PDB file of C-alpha atoms (C1' of nucleotides) in Angstrom:
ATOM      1  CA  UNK A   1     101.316  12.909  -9.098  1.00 84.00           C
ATOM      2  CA  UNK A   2      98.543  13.590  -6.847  1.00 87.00           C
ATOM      3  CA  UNK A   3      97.122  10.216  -3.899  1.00 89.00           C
ATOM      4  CA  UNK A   4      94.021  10.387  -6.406  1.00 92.00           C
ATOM      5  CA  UNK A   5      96.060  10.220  -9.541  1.00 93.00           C
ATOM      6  CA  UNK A   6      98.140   7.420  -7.964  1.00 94.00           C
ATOM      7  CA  UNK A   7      95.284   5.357  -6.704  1.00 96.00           C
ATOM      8  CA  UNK A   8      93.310   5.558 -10.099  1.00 96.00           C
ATOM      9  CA  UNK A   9      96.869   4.704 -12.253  1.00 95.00           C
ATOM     10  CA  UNK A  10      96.570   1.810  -9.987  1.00 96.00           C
ATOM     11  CA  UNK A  11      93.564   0.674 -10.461  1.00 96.00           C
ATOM     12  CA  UNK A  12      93.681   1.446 -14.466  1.00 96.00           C
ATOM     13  CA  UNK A  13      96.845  -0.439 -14.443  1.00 95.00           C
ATOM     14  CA  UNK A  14      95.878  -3.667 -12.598  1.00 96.00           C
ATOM     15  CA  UNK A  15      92.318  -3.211 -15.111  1.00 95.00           C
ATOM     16  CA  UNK A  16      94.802  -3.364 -17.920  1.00 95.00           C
ATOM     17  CA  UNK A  17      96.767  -6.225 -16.150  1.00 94.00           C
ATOM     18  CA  UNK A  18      93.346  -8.668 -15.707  1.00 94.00           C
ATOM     19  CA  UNK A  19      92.863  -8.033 -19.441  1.00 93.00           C
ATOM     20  CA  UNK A  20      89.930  -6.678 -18.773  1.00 94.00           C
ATOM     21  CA  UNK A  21      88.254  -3.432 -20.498  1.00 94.00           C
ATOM     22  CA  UNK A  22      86.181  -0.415 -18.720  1.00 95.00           C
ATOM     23  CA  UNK A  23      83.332  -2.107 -19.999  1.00 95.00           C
ATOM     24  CA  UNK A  24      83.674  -5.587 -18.540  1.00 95.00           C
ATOM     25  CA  UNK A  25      84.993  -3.898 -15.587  1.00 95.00           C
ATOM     26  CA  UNK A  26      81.797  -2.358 -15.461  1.00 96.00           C
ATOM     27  CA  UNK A  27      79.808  -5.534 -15.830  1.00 94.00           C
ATOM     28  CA  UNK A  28      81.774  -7.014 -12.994  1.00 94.00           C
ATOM     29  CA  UNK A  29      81.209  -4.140 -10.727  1.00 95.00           C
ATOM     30  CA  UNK A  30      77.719  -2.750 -11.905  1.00 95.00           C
ATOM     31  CA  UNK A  31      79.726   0.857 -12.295  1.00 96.00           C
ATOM     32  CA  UNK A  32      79.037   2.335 -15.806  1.00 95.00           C
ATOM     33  CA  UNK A  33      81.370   2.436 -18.058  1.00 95.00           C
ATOM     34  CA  UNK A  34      81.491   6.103 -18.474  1.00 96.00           C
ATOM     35  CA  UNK A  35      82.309   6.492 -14.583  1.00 96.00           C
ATOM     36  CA  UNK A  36      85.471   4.061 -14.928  1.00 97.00           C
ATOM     37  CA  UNK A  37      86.458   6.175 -17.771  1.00 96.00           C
ATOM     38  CA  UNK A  38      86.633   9.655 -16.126  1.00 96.00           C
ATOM     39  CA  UNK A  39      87.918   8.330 -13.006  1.00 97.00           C
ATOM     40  CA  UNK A  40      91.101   6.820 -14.879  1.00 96.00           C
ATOM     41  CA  UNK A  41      90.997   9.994 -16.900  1.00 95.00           C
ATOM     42  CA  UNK A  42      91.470  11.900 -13.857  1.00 94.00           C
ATOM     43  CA  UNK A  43      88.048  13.939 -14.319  1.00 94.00           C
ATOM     44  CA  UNK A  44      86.546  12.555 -11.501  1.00 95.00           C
ATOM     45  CA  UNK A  45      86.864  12.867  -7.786  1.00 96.00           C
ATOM     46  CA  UNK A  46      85.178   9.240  -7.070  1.00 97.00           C
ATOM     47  CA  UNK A  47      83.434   8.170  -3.779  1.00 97.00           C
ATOM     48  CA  UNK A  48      85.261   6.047  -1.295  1.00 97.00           C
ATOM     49  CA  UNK A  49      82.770   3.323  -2.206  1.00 97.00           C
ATOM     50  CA  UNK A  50      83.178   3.471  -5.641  1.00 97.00           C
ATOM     51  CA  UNK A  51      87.131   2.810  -4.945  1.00 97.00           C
ATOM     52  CA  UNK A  52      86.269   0.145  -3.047  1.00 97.00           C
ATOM     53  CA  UNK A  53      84.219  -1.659  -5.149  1.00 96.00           C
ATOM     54  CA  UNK A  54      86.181  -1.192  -8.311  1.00 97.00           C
ATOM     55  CA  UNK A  55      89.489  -2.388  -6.098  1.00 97.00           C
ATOM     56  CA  UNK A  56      87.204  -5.422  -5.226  1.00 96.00           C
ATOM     57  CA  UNK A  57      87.158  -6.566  -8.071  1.00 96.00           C
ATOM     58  CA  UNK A  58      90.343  -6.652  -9.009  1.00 97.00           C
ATOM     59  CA  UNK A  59      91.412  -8.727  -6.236  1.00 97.00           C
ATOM     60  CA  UNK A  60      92.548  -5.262  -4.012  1.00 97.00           C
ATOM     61  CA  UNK A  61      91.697  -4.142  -1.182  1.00 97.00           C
ATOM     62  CA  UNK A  62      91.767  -0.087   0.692  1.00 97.00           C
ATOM     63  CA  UNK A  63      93.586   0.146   3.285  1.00 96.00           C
ATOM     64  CA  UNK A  64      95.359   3.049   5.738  1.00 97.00           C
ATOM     65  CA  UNK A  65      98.600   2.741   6.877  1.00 97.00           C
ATOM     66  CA  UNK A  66     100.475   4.859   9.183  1.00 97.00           C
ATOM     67  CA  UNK A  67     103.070   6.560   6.887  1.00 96.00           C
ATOM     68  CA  UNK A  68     105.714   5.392   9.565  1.00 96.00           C
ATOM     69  CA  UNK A  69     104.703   1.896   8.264  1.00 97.00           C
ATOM     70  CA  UNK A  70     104.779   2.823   4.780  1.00 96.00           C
ATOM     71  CA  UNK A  71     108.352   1.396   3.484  1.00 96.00           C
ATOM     72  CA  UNK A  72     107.794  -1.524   5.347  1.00 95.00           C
ATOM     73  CA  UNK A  73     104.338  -1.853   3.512  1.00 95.00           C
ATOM     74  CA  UNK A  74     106.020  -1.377   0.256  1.00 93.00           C
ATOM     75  CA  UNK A  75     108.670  -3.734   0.603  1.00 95.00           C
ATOM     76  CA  UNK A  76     105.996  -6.645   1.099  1.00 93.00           C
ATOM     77  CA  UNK A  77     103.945  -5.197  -2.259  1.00 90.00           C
ATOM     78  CA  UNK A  78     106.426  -4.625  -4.388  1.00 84.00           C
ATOM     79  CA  UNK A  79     107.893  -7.949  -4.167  1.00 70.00           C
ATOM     80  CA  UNK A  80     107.425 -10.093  -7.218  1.00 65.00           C
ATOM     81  CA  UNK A  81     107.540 -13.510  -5.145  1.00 48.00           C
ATOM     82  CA  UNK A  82     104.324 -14.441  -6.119  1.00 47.00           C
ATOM     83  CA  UNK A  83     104.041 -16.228  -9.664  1.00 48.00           C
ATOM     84  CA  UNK A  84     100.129 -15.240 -10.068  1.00 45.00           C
ATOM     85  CA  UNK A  85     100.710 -11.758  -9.870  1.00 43.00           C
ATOM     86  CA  UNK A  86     104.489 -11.544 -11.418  1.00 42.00           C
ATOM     87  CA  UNK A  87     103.169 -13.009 -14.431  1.00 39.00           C
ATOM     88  CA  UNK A  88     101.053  -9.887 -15.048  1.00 38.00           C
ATOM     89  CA  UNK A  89     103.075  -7.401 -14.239  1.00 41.00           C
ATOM     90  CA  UNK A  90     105.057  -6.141 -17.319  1.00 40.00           C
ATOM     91  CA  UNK A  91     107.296  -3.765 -15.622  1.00 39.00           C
ATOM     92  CA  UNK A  92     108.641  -4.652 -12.427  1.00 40.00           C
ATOM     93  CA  UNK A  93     111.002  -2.421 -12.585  1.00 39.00           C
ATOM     94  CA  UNK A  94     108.708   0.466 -11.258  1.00 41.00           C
ATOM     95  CA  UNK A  95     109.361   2.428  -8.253  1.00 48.00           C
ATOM     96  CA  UNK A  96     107.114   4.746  -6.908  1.00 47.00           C
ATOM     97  CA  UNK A  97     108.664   7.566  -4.949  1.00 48.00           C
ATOM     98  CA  UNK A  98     108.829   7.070  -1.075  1.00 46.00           C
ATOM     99  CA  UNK A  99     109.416  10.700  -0.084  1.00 43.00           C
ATOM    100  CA  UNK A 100     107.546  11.520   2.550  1.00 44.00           C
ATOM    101  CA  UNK A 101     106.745  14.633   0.953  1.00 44.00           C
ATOM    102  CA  UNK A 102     103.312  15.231  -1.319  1.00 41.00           C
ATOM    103  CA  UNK A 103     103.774  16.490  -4.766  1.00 40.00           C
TER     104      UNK A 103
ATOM    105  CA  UNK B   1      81.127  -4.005   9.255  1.00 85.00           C
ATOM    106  CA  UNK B   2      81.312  -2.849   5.309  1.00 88.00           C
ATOM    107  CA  UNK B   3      84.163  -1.292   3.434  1.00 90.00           C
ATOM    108  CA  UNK B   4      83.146   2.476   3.886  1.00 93.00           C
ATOM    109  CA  UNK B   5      82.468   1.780   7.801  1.00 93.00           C
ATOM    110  CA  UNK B   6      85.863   0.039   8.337  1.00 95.00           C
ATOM    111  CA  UNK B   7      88.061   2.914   6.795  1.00 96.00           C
ATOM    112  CA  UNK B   8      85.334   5.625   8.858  1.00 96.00           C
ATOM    113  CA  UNK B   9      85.959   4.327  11.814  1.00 95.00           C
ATOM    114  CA  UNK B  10      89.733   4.222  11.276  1.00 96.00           C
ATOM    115  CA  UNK B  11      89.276   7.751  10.764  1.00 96.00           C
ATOM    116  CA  UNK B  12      87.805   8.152  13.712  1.00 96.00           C
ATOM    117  CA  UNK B  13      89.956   6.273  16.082  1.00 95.00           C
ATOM    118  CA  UNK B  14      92.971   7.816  14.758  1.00 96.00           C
ATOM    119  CA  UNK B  15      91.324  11.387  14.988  1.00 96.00           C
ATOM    120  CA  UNK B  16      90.635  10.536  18.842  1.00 95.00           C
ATOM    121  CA  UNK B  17      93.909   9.060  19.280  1.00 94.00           C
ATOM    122  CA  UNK B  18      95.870  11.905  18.499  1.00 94.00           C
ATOM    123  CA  UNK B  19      93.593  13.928  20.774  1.00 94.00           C
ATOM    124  CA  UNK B  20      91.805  16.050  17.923  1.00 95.00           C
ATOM    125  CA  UNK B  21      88.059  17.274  18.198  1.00 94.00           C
ATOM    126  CA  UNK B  22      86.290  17.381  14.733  1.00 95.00           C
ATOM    127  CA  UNK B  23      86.561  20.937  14.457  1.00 95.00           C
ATOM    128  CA  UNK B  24      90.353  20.830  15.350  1.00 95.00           C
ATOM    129  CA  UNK B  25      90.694  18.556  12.215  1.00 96.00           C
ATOM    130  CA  UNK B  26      88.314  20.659  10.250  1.00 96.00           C
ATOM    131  CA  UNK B  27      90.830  23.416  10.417  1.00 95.00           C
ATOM    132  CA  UNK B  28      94.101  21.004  10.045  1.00 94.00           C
ATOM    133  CA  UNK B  29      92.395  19.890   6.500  1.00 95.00           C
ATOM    134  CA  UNK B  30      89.815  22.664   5.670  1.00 95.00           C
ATOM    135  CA  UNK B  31      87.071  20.086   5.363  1.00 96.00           C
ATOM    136  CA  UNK B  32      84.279  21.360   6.952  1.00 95.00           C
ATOM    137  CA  UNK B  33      83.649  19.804  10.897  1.00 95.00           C
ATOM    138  CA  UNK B  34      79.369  19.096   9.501  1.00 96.00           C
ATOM    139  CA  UNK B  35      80.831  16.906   6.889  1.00 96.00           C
ATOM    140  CA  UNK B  36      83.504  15.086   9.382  1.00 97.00           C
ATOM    141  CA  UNK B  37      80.400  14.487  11.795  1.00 96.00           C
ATOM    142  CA  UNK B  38      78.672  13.267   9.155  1.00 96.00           C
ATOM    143  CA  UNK B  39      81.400  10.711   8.117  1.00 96.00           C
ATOM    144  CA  UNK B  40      82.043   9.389  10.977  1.00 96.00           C
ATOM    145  CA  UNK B  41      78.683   8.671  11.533  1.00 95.00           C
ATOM    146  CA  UNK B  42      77.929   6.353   8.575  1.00 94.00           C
ATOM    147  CA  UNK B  43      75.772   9.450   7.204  1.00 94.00           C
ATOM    148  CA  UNK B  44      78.229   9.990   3.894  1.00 95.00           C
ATOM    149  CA  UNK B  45      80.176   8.303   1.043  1.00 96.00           C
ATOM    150  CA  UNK B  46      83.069  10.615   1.350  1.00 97.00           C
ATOM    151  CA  UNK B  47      85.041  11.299  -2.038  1.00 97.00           C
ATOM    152  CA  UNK B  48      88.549   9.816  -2.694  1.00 97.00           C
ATOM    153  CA  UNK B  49      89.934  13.432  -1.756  1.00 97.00           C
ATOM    154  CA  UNK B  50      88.571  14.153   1.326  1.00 97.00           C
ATOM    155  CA  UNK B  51      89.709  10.201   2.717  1.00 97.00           C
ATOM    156  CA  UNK B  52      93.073  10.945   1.617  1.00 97.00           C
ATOM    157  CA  UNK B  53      92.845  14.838   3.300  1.00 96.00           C
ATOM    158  CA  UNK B  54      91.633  13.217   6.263  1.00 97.00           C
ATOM    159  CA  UNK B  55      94.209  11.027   6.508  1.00 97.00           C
ATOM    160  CA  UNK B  56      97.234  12.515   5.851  1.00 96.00           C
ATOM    161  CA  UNK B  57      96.230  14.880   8.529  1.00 96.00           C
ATOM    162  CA  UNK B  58      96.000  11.598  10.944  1.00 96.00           C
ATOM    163  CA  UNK B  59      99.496  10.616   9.218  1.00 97.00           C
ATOM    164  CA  UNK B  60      97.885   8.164   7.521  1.00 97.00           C
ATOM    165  CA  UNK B  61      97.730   6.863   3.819  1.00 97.00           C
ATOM    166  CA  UNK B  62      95.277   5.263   1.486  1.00 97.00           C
ATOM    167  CA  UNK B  63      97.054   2.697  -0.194  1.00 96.00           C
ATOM    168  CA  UNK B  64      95.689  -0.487  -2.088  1.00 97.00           C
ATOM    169  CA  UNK B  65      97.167  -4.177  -1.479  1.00 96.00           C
ATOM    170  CA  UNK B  66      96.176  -6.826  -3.176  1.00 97.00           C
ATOM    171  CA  UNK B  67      94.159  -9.217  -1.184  1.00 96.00           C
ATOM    172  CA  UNK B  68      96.831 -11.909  -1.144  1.00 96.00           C
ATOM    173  CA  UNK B  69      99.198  -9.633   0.595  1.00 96.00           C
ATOM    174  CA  UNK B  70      96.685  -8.399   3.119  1.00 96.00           C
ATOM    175  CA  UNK B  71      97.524 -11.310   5.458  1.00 96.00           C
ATOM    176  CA  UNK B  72     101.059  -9.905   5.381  1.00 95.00           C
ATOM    177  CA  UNK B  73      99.951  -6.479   5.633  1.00 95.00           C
ATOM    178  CA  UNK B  74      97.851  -6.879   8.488  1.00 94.00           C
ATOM    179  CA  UNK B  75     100.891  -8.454  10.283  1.00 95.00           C
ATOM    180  CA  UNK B  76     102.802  -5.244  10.317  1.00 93.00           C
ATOM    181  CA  UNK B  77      99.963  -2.472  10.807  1.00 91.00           C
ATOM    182  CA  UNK B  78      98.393  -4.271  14.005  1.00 84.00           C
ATOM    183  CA  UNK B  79     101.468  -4.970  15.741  1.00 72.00           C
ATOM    184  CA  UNK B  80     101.421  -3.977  19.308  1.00 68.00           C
ATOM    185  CA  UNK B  81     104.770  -2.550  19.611  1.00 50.00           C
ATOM    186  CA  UNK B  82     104.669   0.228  17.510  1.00 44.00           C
ATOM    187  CA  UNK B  83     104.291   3.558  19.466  1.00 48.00           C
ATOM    188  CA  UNK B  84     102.593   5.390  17.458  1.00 45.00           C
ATOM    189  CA  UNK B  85      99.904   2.444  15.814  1.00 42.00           C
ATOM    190  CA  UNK B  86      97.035   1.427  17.904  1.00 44.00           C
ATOM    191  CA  UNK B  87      93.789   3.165  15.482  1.00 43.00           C
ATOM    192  CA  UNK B  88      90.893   0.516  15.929  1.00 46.00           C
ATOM    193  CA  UNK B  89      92.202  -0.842  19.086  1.00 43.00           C
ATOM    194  CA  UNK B  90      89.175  -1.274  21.065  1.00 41.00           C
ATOM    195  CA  UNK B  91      90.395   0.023  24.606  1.00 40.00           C
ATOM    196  CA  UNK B  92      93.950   1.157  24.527  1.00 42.00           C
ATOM    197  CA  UNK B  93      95.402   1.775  27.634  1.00 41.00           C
ATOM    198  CA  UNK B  94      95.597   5.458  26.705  1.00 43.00           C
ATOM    199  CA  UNK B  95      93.787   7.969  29.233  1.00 46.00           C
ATOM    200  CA  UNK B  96      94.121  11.775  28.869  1.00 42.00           C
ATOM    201  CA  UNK B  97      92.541  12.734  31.446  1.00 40.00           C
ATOM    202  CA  UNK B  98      94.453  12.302  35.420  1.00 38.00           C
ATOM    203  CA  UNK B  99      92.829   8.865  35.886  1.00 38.00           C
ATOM    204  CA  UNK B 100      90.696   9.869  38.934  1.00 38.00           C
ATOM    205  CA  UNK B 101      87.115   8.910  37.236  1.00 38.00           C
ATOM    206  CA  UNK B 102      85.074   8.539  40.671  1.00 34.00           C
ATOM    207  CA  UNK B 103      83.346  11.678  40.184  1.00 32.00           C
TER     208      UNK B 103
ATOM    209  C1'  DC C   1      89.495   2.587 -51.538  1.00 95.02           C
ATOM    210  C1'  DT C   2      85.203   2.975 -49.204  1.00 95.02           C
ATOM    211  C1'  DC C   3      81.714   1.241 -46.257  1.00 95.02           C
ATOM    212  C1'  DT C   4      80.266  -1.378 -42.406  1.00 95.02           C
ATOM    213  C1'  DT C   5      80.812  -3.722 -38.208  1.00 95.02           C
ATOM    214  C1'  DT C   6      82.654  -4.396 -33.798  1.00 95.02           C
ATOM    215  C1'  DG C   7      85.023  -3.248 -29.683  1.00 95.02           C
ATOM    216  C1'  DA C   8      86.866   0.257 -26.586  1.00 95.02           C
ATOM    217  C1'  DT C   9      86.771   4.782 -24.633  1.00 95.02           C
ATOM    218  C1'  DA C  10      84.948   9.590 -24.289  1.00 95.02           C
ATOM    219  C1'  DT C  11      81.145  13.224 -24.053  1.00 95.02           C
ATOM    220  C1'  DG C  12      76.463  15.647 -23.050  1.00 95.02           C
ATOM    221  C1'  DG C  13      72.362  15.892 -20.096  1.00 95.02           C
ATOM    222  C1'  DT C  14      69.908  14.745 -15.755  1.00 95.02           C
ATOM    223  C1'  DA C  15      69.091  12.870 -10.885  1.00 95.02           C
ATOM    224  C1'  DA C  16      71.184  11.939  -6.586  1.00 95.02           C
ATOM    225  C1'  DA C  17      74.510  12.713  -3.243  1.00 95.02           C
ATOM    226  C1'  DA C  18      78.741  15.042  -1.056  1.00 95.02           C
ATOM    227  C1'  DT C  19      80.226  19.305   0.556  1.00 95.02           C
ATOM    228  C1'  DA C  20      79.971  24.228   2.288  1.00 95.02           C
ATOM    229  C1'  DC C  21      77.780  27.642   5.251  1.00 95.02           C
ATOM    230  C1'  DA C  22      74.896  28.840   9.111  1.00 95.02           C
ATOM    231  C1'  DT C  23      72.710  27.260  13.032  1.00 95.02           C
ATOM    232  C1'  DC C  24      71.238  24.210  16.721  1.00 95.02           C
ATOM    233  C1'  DT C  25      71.637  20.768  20.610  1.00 95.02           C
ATOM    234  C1'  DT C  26      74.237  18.762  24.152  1.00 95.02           C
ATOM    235  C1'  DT C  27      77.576  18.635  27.765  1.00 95.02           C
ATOM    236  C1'  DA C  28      80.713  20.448  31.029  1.00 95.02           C
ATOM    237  C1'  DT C  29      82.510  24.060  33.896  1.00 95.02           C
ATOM    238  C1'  DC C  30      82.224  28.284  36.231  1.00 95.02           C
TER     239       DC C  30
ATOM    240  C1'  DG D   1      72.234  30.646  34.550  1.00 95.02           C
ATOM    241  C1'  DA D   2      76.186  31.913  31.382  1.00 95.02           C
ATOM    242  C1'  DT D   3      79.850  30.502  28.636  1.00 95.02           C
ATOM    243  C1'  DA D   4      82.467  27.529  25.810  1.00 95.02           C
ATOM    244  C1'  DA D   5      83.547  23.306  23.465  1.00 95.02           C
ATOM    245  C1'  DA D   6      82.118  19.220  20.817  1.00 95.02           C
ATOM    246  C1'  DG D   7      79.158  17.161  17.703  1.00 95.02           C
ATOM    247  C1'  DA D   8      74.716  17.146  14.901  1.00 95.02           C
ATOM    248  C1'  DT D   9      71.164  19.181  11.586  1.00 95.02           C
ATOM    249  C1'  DG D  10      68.907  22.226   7.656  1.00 95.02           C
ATOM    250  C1'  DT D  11      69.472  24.256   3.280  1.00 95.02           C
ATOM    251  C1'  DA D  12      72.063  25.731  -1.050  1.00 95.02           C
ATOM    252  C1'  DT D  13      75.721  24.651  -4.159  1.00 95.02           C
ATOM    253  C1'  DT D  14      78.932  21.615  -6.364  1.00 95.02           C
ATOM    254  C1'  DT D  15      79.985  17.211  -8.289  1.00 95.02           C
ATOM    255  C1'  DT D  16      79.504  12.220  -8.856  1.00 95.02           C
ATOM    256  C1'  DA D  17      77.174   8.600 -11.175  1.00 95.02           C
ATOM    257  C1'  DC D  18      73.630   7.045 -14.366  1.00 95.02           C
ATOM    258  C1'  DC D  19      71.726   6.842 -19.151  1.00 95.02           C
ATOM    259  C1'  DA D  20      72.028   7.557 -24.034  1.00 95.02           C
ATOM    260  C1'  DT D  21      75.002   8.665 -27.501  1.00 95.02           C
ATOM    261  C1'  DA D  22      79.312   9.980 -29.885  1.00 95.02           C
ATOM    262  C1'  DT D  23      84.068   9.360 -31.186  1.00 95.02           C
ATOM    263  C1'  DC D  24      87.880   6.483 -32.361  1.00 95.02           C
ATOM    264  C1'  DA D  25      90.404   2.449 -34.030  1.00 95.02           C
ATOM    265  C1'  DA D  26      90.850  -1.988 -36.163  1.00 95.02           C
ATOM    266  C1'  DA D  27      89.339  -5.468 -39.243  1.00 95.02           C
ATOM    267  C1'  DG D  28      86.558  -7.399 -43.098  1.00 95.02           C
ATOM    268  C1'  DA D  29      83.516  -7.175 -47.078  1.00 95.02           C
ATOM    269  C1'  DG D  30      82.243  -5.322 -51.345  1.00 95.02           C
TER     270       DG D  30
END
DNA sequence: CTCTTTGATATGGTAAAATACATCTTTATC
DNA sequence: GATAAAGATGTATTTTACCATATCAAAGAG
């Protein structure tokens, strides 16, 4: 799974997990529909802004993180401590892989 | 500051941190130095690809939090005592030169 | 069962912008 | 002044993002 594959499955899934469909996404954003759909599709290299808005409005945020800081990172997000948020999420048994290698 | 600018200049600090010119970089990622210059310099809305080329070269990764964890997040990346994390610090008490500037 | 409607996502064509390639300007050092 | 390194600019190509439309699925009416 490639950084762009993993950051759109991310956003698709936390679209999914507002309830929310490409097309109200789009109306929340002011991205067509169209665009949402070939960047979760994987047929589109989007801009950096478009990530950003599209991760705005779903209440996330892009960030860099040194990779050294990475696990440390992860152990904050993947906690389900918050009710808002654990409510949504239907598995929470995920685990993305930490190697530091890219695949 | 928006978005785009924020994660730029990250780019940019980290790049100088770790002592790289834009051409050095260029060659460490295969983007082309013209479209580095131009990134850094607020001239482009880079695609998801190249940020996440340009990073990993920096040893950096995009990643998205949500916003109620960025508090948290932020608490970790911009601690002081890590040796290796001090992008966007405005004057770090790095100097590569000998320190003799009366010239 | 078939037709229609409605909602959600995907596809084709065009304009705008990122990127690649070549070149230029600037700065420093000799 | 020459040379080299770092960053910026001009033009052509590639690709995103916009707009209109098509496909697909589910549900209801006739």
């Amino acid at each position: 799974m490639s950084a762009i594959e993993y950051l759109t499955q991310f956003l698709k899934s936390a679209r999914q997990e507002k309830g929310l469909s490409q097309r109200a996404l789009s109306l929340k954003t002011g991205i067509q529909q169209t665009q949402i759909s070939r960047i979760e599709s994987g047929q589109a290299d989007l801009r950096v802004s478009t990530l950003v808005e599209l991760a705005r409005s779903l209440d996330l945020e892009v960030v860099l993180i040194p990779r050294s800081l990475l696990p440390a990172v992860n152990s904050i997000t993947q906690k389900k401590s918050s009710e808002e948020n654990s409510a949504l999420v239907p598995e929470p048994a995920y685990r993305l892989g930490n190697g530091t290698d890219d695949e």
